[in-house]
CSV table of C-alpha atoms in Angstrom, one decimal:
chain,number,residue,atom,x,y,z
A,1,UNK,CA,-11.9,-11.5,-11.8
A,2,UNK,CA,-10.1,-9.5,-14.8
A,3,UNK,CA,-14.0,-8.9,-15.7
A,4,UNK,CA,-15.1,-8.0,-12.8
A,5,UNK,CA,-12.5,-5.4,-12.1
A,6,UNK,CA,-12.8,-3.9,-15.5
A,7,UNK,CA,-16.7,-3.1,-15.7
A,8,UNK,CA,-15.9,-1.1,-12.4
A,9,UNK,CA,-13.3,0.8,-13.6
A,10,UNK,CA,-14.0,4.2,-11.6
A,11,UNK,CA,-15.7,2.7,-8.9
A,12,UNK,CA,-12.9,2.7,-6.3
A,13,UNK,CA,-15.0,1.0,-3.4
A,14,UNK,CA,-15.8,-2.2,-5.7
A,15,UNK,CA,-12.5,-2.0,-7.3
A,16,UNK,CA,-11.0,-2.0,-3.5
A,17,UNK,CA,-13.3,-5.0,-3.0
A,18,UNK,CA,-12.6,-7.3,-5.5
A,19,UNK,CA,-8.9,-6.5,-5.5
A,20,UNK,CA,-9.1,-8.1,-1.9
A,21,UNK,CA,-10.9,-11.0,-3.1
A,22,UNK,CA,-8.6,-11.9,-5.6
A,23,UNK,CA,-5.4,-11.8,-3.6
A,24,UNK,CA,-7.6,-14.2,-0.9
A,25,UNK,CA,-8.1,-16.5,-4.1
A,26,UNK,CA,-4.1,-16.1,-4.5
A,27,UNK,CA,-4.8,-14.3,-7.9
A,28,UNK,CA,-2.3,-11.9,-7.9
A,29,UNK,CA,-3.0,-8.6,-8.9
A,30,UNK,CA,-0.1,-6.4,-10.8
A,31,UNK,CA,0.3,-2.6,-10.4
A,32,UNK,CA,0.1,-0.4,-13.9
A,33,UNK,CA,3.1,-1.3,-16.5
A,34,UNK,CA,3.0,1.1,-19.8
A,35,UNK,CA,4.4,-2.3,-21.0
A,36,UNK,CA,1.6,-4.6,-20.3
A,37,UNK,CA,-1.4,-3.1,-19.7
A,38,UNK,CA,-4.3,-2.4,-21.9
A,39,UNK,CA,-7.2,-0.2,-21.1
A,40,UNK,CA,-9.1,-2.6,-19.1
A,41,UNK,CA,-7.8,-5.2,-16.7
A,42,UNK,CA,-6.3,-8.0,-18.2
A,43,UNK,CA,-5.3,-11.5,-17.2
A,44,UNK,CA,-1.2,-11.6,-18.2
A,45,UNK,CA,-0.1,-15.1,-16.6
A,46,UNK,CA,-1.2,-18.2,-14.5
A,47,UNK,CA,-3.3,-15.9,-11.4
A,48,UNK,CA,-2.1,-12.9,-12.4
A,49,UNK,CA,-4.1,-9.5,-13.4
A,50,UNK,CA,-2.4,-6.9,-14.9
A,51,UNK,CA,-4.0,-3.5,-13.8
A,52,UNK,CA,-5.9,-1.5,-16.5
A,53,UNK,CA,-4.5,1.9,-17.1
A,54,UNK,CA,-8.1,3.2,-17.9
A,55,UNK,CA,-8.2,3.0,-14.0
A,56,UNK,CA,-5.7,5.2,-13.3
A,57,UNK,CA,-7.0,9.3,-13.2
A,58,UNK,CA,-5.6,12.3,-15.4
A,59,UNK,CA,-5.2,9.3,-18.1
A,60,UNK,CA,-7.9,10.0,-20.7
A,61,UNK,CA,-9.0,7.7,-23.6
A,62,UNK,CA,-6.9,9.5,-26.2
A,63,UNK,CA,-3.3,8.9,-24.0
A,64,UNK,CA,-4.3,5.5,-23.7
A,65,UNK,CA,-5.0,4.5,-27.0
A,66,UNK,CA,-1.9,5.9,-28.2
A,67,UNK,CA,0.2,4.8,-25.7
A,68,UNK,CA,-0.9,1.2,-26.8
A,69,UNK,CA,-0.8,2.0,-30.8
A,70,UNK,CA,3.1,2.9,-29.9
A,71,UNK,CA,3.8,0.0,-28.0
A,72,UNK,CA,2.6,-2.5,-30.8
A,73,UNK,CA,6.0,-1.3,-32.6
A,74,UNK,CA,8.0,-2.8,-30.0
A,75,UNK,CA,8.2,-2.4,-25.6
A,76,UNK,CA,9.3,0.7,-24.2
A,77,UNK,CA,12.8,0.6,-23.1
A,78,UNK,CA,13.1,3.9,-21.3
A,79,UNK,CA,11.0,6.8,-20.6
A,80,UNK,CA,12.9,9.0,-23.3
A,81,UNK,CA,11.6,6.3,-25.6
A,82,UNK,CA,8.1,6.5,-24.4
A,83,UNK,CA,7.9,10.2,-24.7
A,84,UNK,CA,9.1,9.9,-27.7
A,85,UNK,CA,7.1,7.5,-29.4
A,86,UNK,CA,3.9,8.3,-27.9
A,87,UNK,CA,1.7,11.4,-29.3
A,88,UNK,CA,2.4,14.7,-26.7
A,89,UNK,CA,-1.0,16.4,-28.1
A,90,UNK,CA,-2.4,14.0,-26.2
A,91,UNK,CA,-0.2,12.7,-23.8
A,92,UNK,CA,0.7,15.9,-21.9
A,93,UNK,CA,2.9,16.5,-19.3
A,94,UNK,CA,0.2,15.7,-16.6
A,95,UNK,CA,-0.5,12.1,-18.5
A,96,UNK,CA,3.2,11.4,-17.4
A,97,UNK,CA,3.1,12.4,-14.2
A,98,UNK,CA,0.1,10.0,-13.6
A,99,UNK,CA,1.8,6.9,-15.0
A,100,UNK,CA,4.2,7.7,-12.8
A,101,UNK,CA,2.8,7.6,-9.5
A,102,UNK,CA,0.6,5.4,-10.2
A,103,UNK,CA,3.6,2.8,-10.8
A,104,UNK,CA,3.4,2.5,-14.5
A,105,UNK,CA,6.5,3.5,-15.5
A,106,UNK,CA,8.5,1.8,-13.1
A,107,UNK,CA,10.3,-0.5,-15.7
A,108,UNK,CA,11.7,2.0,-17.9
A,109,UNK,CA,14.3,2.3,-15.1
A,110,UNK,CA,15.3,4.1,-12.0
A,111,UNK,CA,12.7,4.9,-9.4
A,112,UNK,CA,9.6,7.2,-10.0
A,113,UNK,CA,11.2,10.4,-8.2
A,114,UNK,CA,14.2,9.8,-10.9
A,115,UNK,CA,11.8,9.6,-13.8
A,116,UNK,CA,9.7,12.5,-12.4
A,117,UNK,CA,12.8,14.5,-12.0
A,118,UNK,CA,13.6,13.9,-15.7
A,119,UNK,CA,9.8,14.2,-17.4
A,120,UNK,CA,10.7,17.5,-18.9
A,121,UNK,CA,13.7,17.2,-20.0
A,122,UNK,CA,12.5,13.7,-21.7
A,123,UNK,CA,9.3,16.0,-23.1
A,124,UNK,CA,11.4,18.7,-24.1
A,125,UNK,CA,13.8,16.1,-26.0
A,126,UNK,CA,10.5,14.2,-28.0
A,127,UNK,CA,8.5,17.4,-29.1
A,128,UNK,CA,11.8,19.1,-30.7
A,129,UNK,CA,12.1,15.6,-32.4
A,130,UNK,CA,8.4,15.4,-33.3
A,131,UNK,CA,8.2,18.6,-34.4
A,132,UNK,CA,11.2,17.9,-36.7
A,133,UNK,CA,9.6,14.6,-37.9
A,134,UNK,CA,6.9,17.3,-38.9
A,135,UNK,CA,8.5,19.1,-41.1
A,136,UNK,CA,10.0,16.8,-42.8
A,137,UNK,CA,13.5,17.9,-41.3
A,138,UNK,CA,16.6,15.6,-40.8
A,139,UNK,CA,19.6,16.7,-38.8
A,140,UNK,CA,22.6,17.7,-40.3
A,141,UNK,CA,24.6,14.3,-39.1
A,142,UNK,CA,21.7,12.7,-41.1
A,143,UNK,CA,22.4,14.9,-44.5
A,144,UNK,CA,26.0,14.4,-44.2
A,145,UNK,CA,25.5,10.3,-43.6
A,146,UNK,CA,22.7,9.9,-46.0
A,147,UNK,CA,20.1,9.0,-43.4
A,148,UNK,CA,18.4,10.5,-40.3
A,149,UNK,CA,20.1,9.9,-37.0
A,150,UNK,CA,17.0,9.8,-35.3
A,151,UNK,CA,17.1,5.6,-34.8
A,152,UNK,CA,13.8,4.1,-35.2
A,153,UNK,CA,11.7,3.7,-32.3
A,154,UNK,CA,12.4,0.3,-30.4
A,155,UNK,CA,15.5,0.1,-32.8
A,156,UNK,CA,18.6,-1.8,-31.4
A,157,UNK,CA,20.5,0.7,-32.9
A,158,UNK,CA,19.5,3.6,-30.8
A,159,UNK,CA,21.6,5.3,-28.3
A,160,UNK,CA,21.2,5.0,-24.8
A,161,UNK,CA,19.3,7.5,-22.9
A,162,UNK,CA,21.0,9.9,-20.8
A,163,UNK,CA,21.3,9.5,-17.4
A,164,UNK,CA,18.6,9.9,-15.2
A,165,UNK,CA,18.8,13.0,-12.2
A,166,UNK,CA,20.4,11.6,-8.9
A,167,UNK,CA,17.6,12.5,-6.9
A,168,UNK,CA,16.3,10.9,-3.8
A,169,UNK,CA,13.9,7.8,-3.0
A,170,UNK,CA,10.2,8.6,-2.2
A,171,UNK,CA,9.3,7.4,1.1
A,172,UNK,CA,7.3,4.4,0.8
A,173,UNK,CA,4.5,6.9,2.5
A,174,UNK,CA,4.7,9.2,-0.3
A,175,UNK,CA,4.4,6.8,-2.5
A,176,UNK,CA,1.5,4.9,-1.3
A,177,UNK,CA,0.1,8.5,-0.7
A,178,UNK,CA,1.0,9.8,-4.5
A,179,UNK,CA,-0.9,6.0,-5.9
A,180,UNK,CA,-4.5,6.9,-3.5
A,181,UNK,CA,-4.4,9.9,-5.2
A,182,UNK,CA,-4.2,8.2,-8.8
A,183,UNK,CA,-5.8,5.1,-8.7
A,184,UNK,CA,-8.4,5.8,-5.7
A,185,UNK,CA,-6.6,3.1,-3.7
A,186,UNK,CA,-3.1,2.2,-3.1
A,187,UNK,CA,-1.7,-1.1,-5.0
A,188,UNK,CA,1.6,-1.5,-4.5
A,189,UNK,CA,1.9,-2.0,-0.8
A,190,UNK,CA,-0.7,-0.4,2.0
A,191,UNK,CA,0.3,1.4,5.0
A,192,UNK,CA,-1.3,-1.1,7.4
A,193,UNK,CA,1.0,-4.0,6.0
A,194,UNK,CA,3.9,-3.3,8.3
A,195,UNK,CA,1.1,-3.9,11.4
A,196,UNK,CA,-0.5,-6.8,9.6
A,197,UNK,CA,0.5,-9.1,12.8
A,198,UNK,CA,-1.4,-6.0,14.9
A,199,UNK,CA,-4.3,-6.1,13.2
A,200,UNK,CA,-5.0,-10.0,13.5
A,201,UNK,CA,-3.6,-9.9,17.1
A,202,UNK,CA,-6.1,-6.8,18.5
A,203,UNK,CA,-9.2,-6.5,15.7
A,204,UNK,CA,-12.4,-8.5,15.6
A,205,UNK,CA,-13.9,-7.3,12.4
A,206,UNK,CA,-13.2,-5.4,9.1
A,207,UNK,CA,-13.9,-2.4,7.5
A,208,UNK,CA,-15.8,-5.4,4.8
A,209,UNK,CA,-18.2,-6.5,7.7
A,210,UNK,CA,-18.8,-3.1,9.2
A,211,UNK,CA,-22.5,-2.8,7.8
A,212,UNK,CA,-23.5,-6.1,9.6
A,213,UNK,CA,-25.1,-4.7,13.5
A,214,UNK,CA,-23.5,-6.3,16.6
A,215,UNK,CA,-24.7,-5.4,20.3
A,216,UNK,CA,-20.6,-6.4,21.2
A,217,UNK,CA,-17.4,-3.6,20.9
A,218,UNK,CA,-16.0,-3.7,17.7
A,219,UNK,CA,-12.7,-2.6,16.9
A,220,UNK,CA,-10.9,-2.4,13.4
A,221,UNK,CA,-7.7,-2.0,12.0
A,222,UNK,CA,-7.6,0.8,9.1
A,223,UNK,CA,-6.0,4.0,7.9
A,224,UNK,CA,-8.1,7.1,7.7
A,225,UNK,CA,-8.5,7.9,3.5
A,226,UNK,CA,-10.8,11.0,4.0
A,227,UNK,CA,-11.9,13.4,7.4
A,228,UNK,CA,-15.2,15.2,6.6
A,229,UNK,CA,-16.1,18.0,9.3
A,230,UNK,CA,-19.8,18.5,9.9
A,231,UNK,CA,-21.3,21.2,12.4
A,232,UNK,CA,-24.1,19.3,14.6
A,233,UNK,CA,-27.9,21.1,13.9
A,234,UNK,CA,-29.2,20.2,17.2
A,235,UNK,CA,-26.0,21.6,19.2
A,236,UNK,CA,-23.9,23.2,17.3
A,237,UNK,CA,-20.6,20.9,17.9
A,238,UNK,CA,-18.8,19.4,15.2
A,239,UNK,CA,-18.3,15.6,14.5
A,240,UNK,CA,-17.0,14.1,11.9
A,241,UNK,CA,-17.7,11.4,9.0
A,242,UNK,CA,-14.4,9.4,8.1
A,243,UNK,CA,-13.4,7.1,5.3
A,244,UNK,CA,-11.7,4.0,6.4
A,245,UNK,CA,-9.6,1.4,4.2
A,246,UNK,CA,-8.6,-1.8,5.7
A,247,UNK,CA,-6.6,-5.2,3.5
A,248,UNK,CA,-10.9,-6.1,2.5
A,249,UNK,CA,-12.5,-2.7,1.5
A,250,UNK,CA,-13.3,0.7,2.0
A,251,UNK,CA,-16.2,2.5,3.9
A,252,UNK,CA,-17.3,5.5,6.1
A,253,UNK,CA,-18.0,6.0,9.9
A,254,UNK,CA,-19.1,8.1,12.4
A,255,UNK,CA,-17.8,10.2,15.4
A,256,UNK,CA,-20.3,11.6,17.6
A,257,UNK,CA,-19.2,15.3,18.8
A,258,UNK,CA,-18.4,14.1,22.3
A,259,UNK,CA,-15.7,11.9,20.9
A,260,UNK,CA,-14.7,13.8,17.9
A,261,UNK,CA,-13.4,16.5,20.7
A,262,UNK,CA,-11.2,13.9,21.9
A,263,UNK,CA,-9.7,11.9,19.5
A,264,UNK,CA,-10.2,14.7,16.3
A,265,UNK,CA,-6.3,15.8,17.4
A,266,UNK,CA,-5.0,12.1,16.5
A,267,UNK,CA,-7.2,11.6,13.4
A,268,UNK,CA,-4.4,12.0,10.0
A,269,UNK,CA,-4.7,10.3,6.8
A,270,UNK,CA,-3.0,7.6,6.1
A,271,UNK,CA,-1.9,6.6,9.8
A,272,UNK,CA,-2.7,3.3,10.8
A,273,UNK,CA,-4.9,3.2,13.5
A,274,UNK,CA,-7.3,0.8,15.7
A,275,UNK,CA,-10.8,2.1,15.9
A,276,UNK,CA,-12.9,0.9,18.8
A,277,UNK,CA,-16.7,1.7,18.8
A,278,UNK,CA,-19.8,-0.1,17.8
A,279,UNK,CA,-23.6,0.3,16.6
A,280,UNK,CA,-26.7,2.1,17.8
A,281,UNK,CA,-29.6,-0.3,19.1
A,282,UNK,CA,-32.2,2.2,16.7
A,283,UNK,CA,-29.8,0.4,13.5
A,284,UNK,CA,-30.4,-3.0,14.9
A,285,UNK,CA,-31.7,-4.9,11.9
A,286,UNK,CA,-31.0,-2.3,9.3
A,287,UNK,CA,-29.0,-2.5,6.3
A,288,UNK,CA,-25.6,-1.2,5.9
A,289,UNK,CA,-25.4,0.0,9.8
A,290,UNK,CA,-23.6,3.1,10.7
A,291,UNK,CA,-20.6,1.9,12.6
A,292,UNK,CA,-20.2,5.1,15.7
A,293,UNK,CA,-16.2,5.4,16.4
A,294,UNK,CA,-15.6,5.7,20.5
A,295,UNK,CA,-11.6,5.5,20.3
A,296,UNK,CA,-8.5,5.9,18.4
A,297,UNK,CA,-5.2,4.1,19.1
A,298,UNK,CA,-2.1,4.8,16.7
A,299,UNK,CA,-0.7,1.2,15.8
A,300,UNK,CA,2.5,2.8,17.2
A,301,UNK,CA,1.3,3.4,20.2
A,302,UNK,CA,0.7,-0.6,20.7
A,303,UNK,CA,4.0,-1.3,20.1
A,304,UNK,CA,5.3,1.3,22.8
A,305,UNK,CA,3.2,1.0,25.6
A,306,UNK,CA,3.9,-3.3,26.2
A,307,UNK,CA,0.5,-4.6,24.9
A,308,UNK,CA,2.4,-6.6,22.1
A,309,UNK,CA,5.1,-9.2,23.2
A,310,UNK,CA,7.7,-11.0,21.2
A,311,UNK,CA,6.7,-14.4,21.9
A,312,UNK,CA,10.1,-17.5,21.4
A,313,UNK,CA,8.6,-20.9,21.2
A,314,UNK,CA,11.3,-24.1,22.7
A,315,UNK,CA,10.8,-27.8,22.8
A,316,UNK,CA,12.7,-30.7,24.2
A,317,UNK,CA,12.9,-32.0,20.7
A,318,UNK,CA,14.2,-28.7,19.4
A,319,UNK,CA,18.4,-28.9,18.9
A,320,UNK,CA,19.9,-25.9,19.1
A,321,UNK,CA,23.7,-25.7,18.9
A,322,UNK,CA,26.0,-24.3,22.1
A,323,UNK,CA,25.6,-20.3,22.2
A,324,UNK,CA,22.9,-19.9,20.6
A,325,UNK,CA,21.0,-18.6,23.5
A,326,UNK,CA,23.8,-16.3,23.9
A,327,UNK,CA,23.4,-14.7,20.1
A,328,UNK,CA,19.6,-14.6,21.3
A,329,UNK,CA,20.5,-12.5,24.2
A,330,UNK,CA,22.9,-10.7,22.7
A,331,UNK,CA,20.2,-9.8,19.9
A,332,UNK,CA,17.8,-9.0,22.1
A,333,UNK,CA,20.0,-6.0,24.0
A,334,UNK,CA,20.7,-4.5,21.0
A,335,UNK,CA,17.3,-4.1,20.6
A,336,UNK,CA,15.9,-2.6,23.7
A,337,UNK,CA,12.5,-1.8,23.7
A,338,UNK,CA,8.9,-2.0,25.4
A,339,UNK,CA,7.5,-5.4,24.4
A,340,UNK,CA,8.1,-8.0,26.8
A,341,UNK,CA,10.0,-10.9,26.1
A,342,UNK,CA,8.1,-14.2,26.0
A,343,UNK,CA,9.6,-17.7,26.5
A,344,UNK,CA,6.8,-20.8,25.6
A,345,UNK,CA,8.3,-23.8,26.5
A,346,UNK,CA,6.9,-27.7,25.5
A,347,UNK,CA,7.6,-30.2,28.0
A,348,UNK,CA,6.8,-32.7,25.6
A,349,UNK,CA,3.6,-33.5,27.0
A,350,UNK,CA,0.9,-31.3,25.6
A,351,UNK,CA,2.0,-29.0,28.8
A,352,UNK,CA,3.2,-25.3,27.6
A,353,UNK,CA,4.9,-23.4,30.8
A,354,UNK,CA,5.5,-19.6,29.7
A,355,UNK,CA,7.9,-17.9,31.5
A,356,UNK,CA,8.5,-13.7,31.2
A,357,UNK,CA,11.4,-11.9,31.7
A,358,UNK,CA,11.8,-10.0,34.3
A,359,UNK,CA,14.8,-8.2,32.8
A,360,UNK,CA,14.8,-8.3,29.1
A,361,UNK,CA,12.5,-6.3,27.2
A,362,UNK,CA,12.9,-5.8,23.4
A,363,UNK,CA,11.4,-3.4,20.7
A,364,UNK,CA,8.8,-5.4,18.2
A,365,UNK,CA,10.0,-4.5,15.4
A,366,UNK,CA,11.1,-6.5,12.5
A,367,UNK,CA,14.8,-6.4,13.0
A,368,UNK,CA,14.7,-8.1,15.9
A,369,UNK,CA,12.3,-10.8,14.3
A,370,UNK,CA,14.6,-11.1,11.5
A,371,UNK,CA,17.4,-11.7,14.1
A,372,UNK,CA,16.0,-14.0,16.5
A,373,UNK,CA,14.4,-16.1,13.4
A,374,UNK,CA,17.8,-16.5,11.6
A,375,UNK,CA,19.1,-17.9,15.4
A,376,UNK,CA,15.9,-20.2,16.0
A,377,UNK,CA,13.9,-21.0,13.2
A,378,UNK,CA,11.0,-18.6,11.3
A,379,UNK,CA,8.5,-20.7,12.8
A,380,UNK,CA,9.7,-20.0,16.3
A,381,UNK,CA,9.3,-16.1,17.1
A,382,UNK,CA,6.2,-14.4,16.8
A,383,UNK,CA,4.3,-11.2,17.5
A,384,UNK,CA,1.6,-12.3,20.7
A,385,UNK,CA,-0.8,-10.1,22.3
A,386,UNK,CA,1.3,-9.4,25.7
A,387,UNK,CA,-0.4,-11.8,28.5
A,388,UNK,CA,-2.3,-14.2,25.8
């Protein structure tokens, strides 16, 4: 799989593809490190591949290779050490800033706004040192202690860098959004996980299986990577071509004027969204079939309008001890929502009575799941498609 990733280095939708591949094989696959990574992918532990910083964009061969000719003097501890070890004709300040978003830097310490915030002070620091190293120079502490104080690189000796900026946390949109941009896909998280439950609940396909013709409605789970605007020949209106990603791949579809006037106003990158649509009868048979978008639902909008409920699954054999059912209740107040609230009872003999209440309702989010699971058991609340 390390393989297979690394001869498509630059090929985002193959990359995309067998990235989801390997996670269904439970072969884990590990964001950037400047620590661990080599040019190409490489295989770093029992199903485990460590991403190849080749991969990553504004990170040309030269960075690279000296990035990796640094580290075989020892890791990099901090990113004041990594600046300064590294070469900065080469690795320029837009090098850094890549290794950054895309996640590679995220064991030097601190979080990537933190080490963005403190890239040019860290720059600054290594070229006056490099440039001294250059000329031969040595500072006066060193003449007047019969050394340089400039430790060795990776030495144990060397002081600790300063501190980095107090600056706030990038959203975890942000910093998907900031790793597409890099990497031509996002790695450490996707913006569909939080509606993972969604997406097997209300989808019958994948963006994977989209070139495959069906005569039946098909509707998808994705977020929207890319919005191209065309301007119909025949009448004039525009429509639209739109990249989707979903968990298994990348690929484009179409929205036919008609629609694109309707739902154009909800289309944003990066939102996670349920398409609905399907394929024209002249594509029956054809390879790689254009899928044709009807409808757009925000994943947010599900959770709103009562089409998902939180579903609580009891038995006769299950034991709960006195009050619990009042710390479910209790849970479920303080977090009023839209979903309704779903009792499934087992009577023991294959017989599962469902009751509603008429009362209760409860927001789906994961707080309350959290809650309720601590009180019942994780195996005992669930997400359900409301009336299923």
């Amino acid at each position: 799989m390390a393989a297979l990733l690394s001869s498509n280095i630059g090929k985002t939708e193959e990359v995309i593809k067998y990235i989801a591949e390997a996670r269904e094989m439970q072969i884990e696959v590990l964001a950037p490190d400047v620590n661990e990574s080599g040019w190409r992918f490489t295989v770093v532990g029992d199903k485990r591949v460590r991403f190849g910083l080749g991969a990553i964009r504004n990170v040309g061969r030269g960075a690279i290779d000296s990035l990796i000719a640094a580290k075989n003097d020892g890791p990099f501890p901090s990113l004041y050490d990594l600046c300064s070890r590294v070469d900065l004709r080469v690795c320029n300040k837009r090098v850094f800033e890549a290794l950054i978003a895309a996640g590679a830097c995220d064991g030097l310490g601190g979080h990537r706004a933190q080490l963005l915030a403190a890239l040019d002070h860290a720059i600054n620091e290594a070229s006056l040192r490099q440039e001294e190293d250059a000329k031969g120079q040595v500072s006066l502490f060193g003449d007047l202690l019969g050394g340089d104080d400039h430790e060795t690189a990776g030495s144990s000796n060397a002081g600790s860098p300063p501190p980095l900026p107090s600056v706030p946390v990038w959203s975890e949109s942000e910093r998907l959004t900031r790793e597409k941009e890099l990497l031509g896909f996002y790695i450490s998280g996707h913006p569909l996980e939080p509606y993972r439950t969604e997406c097997e609940l209300f989808t019958n396909s994948t963006v994977a299986q989209l070139g495959n013709w069906t005569g039946d409605a098909v509707t998808i789970g994705v977020v929207i990577t890319a919005i191209k605007k065309q301007i119909s020949k025949r009448s004039g209106a525009e429509f639209a071509r739109l990249t989707v990603e979903d968990f298994s791949g990348s690929s484009e579809v179409l929205v036919f004027p008609e629609a694109w006037a309707v739902i154009a106003e909800r289309v944003r990158p990066d939102v996670p969204l349920l398409l609905k649509g399907g394929y024209s009868r002249k594509d029956q048979g054809v390879e790689n079939a254009t899928f044709i978008v009807d409808t757009v639902t925000r994943f947010a909008e599900v959770r709103a309008n009562g089409e998902l409920a939180v579903a609580i699954d009891l038995s006769r054999e299950l034991d709960l001890a006195p009050g619990v059912m009042d710390d479910v209740r209790a849970s479920v107040e303080a977090h009023e929502g839209s979903a309704p609230l779903e009792l499934r009872w087992d009577d023991g003999t294959g017989r599962i009575i469902r009751f509603r209440s008429r009362s209760l309702t409860v927001a789906a989010s994961p707080a309350i799941l959290s809650d309720l699971r601590a009180l019942l058991g994780a195996d005992r609340v669930r997400l359900v498609r409301a009336g299923s």
